[in-house]
PDB file of C-alpha atoms in Angstrom:
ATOM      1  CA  UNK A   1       0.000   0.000   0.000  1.00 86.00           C
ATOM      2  CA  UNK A   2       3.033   2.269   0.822  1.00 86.00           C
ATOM      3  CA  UNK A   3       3.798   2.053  -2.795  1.00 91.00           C
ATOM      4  CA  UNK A   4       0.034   3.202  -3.948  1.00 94.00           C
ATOM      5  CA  UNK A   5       1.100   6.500  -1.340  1.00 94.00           C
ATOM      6  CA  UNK A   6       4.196   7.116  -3.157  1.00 95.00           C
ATOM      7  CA  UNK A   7       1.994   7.111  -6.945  1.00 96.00           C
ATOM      8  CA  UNK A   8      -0.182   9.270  -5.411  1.00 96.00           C
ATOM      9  CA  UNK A   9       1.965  11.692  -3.713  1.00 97.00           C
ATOM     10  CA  UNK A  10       3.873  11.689  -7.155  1.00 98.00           C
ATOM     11  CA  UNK A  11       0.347  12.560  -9.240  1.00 97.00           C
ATOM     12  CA  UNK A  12      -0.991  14.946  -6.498  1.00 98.00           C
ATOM     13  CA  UNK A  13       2.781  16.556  -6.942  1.00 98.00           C
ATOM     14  CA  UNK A  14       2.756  16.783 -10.184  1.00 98.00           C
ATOM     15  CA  UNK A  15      -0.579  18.459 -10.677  1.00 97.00           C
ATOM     16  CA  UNK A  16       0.971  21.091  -8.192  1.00 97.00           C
ATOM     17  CA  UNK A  17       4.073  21.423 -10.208  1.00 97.00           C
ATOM     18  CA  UNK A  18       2.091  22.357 -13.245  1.00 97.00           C
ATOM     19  CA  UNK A  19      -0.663  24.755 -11.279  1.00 97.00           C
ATOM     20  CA  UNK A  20       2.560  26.176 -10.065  1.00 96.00           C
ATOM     21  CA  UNK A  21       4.124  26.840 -13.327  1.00 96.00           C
ATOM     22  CA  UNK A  22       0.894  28.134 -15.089  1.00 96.00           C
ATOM     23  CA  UNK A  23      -0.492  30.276 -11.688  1.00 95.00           C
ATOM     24  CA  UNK A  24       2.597  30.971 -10.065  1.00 92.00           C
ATOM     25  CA  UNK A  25       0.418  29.693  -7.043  1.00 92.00           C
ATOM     26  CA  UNK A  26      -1.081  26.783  -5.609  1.00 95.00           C
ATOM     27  CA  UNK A  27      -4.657  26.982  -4.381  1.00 96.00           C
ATOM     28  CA  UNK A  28      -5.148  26.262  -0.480  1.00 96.00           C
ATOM     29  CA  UNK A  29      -7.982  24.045  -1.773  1.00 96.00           C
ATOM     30  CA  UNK A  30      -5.702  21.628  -3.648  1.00 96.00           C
ATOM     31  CA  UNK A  31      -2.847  22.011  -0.209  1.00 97.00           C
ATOM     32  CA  UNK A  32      -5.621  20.763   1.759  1.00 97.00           C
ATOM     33  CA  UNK A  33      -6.693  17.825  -0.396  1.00 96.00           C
ATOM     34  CA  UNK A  34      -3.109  16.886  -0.345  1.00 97.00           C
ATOM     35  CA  UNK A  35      -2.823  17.577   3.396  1.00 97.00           C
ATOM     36  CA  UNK A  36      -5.822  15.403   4.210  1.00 97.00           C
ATOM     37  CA  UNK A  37      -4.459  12.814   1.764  1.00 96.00           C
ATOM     38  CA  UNK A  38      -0.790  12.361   2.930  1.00 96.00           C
ATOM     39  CA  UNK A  39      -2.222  12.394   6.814  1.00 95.00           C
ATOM     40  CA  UNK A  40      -4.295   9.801   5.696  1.00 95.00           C
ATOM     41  CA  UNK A  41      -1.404   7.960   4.833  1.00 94.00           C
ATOM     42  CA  UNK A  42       1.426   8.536   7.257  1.00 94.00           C
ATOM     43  CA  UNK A  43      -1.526   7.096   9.772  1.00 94.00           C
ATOM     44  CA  UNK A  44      -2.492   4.205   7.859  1.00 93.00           C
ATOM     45  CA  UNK A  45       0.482   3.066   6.100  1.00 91.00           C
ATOM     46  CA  UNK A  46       3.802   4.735   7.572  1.00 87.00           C
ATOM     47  CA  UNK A  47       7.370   3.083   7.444  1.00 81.00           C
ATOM     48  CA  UNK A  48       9.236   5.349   8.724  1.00 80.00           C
ATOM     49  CA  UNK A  49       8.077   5.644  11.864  1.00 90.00           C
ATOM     50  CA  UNK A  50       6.052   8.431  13.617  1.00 92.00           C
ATOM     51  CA  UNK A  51       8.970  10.360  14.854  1.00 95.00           C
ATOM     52  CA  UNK A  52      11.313  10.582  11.806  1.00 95.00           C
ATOM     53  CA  UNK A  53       7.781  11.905  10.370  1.00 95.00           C
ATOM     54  CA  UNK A  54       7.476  14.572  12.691  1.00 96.00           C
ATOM     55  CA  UNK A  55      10.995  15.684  12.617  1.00 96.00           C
ATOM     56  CA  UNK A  56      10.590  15.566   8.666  1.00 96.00           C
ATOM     57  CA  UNK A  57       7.022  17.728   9.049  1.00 96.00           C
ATOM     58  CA  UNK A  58       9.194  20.048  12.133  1.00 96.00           C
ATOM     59  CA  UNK A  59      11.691  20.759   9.317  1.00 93.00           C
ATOM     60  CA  UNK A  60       9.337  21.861   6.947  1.00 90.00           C
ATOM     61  CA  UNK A  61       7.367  24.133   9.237  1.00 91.00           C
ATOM     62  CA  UNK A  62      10.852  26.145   9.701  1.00 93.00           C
ATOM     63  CA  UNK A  63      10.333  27.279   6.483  1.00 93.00           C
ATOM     64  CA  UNK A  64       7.115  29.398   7.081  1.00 92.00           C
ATOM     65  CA  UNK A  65      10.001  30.612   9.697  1.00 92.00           C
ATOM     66  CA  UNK A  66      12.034  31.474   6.131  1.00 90.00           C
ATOM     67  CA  UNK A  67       9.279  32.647   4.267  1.00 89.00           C
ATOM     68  CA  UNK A  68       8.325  35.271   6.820  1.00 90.00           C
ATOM     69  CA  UNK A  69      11.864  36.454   7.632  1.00 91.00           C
ATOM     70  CA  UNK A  70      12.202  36.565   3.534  1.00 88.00           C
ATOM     71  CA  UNK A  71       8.836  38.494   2.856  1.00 86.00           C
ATOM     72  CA  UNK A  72       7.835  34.857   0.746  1.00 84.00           C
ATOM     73  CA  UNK A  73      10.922  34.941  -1.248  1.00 84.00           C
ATOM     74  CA  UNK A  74      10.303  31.096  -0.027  1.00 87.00           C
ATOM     75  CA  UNK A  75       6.021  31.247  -0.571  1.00 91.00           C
ATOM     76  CA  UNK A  76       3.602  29.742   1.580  1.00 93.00           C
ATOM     77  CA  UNK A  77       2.948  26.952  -0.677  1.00 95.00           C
ATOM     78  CA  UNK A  78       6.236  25.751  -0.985  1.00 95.00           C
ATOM     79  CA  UNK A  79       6.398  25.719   2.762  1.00 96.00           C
ATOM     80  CA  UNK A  80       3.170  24.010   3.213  1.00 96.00           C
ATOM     81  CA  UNK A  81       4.542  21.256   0.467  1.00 97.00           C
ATOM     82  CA  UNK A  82       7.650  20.649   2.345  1.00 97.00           C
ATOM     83  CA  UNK A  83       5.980  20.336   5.216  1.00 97.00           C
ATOM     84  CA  UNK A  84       3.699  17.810   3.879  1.00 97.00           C
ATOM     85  CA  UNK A  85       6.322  16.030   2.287  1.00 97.00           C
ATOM     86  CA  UNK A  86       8.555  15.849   5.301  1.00 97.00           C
ATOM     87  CA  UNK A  87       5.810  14.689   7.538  1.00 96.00           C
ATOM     88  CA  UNK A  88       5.385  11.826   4.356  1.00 96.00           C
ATOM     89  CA  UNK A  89       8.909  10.872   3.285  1.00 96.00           C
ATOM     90  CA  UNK A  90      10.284  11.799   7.070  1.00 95.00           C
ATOM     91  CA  UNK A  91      13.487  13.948   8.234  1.00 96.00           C
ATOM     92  CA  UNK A  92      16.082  12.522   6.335  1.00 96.00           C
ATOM     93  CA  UNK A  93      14.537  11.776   3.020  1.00 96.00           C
ATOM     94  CA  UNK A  94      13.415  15.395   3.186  1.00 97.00           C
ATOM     95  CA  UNK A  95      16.728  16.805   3.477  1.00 97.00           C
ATOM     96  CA  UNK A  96      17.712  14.686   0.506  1.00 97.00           C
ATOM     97  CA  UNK A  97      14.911  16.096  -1.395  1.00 98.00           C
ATOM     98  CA  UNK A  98      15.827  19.384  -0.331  1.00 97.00           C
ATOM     99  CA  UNK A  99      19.779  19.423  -1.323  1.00 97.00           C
ATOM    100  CA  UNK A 100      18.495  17.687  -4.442  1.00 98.00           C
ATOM    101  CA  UNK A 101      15.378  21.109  -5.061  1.00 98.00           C
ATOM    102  CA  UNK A 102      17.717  23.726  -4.222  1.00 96.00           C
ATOM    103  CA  UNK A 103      21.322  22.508  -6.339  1.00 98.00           C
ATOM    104  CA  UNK A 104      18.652  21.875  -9.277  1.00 98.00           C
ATOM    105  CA  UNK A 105      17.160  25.570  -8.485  1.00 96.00           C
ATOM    106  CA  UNK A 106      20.068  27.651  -8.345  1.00 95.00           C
ATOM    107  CA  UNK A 107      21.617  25.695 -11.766  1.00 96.00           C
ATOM    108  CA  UNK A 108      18.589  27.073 -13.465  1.00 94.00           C
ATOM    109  CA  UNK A 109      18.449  30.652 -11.856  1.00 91.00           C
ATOM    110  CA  UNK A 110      22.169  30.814 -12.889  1.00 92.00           C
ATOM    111  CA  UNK A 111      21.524  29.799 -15.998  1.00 92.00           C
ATOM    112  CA  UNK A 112      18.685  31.548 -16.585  1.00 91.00           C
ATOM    113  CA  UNK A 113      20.890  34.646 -15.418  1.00 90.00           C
ATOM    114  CA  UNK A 114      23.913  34.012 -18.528  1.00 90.00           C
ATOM    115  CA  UNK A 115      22.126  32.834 -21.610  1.00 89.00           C
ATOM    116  CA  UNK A 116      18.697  34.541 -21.023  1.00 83.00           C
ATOM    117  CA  UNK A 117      19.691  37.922 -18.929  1.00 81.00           C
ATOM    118  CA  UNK A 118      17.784  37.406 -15.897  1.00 84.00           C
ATOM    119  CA  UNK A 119      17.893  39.825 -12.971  1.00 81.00           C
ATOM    120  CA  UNK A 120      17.623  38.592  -9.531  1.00 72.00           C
ATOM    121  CA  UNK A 121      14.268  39.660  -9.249  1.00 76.00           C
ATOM    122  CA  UNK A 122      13.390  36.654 -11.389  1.00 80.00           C
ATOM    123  CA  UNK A 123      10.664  34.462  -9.318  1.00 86.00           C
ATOM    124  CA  UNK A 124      11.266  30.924 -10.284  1.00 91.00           C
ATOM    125  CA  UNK A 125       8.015  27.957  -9.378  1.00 95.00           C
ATOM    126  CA  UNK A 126       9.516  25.758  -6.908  1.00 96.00           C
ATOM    127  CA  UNK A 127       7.906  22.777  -7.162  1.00 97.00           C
ATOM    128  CA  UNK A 128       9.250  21.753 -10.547  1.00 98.00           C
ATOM    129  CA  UNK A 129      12.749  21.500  -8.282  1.00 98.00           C
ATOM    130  CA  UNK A 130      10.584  19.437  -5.505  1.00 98.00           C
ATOM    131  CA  UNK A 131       8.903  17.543  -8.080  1.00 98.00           C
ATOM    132  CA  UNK A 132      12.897  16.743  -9.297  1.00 98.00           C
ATOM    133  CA  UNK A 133      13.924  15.818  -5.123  1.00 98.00           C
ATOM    134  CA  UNK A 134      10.951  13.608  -4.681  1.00 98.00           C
ATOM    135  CA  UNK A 135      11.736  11.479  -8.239  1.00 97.00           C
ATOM    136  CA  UNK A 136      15.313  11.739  -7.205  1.00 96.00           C
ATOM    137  CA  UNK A 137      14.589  10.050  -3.462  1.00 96.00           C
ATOM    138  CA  UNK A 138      12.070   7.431  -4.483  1.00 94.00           C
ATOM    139  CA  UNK A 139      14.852   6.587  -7.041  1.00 92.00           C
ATOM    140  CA  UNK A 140      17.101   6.120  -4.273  1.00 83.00           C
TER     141      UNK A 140
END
């Protein structure tokens, strides 16, 4: 059943990725539905224990720390997805995720910044670089 979780956490991620991309947002409606769904699972189904899920869902929530400091140069969404994806994958597989998002983010802002002139005021979606972490850990 684990497996089934992973799918679905894959599909629900991608459909964020791409409202992401087209919106530059991700409705709270479609954060819940993935809250309630990945809940669902850690409780049902979880092998990595209950605490390395917490930790994993505590180091998300510092993030809403980081977006706040950083006036949402990290947004809300992107918080609430690493959250929800620490609390599923737990601490360690998050962090994994995490080095993976960010190295695959600032390639792209830097090249993005040569070949097509971009200023650092260029907002880049995040969650094509978590969708990239998340293939890159269940890989793993």
């Amino acid at each position: 059943m684990w497996k089934i979780a992973e799918g679905a956490v894959l599909v629900y991620l991608t459909c964020c990725t791409r409202e992401d991309i087209q919106k530059k947002e991700i409705s709270v409606r479609l954060l819940v539905v993935g809250t309630l769904g990945i809940c669902l699972a850690v409780l049902l189904w979880n092998r990595e224990g209950i605490e390395d899920s917490l930790a994993g869902a505590a180091a998300g929530a510092f993030f809403f720390l980081a977006g706040k400091v950083t006036r949402q140069a990290i947004g809300y969404g992107d918080c609430w997805m690493i959250t929800l994806l620490g609390l599923f994958l737990g601490v360690w597989k998050l962090l994994v995720l995490l080095l993976t998002a960010f190295i695959l983010a600032a390639l792209a802002g830097g090249i993005g910044m040569v070949w097509k002139k971009w200023d650092g005021k260029k907002r880049l979606p995040f969650f094509p670089f978590l969708l990239a972490g998340y293939l890159g850990v269940m890989c793993w």
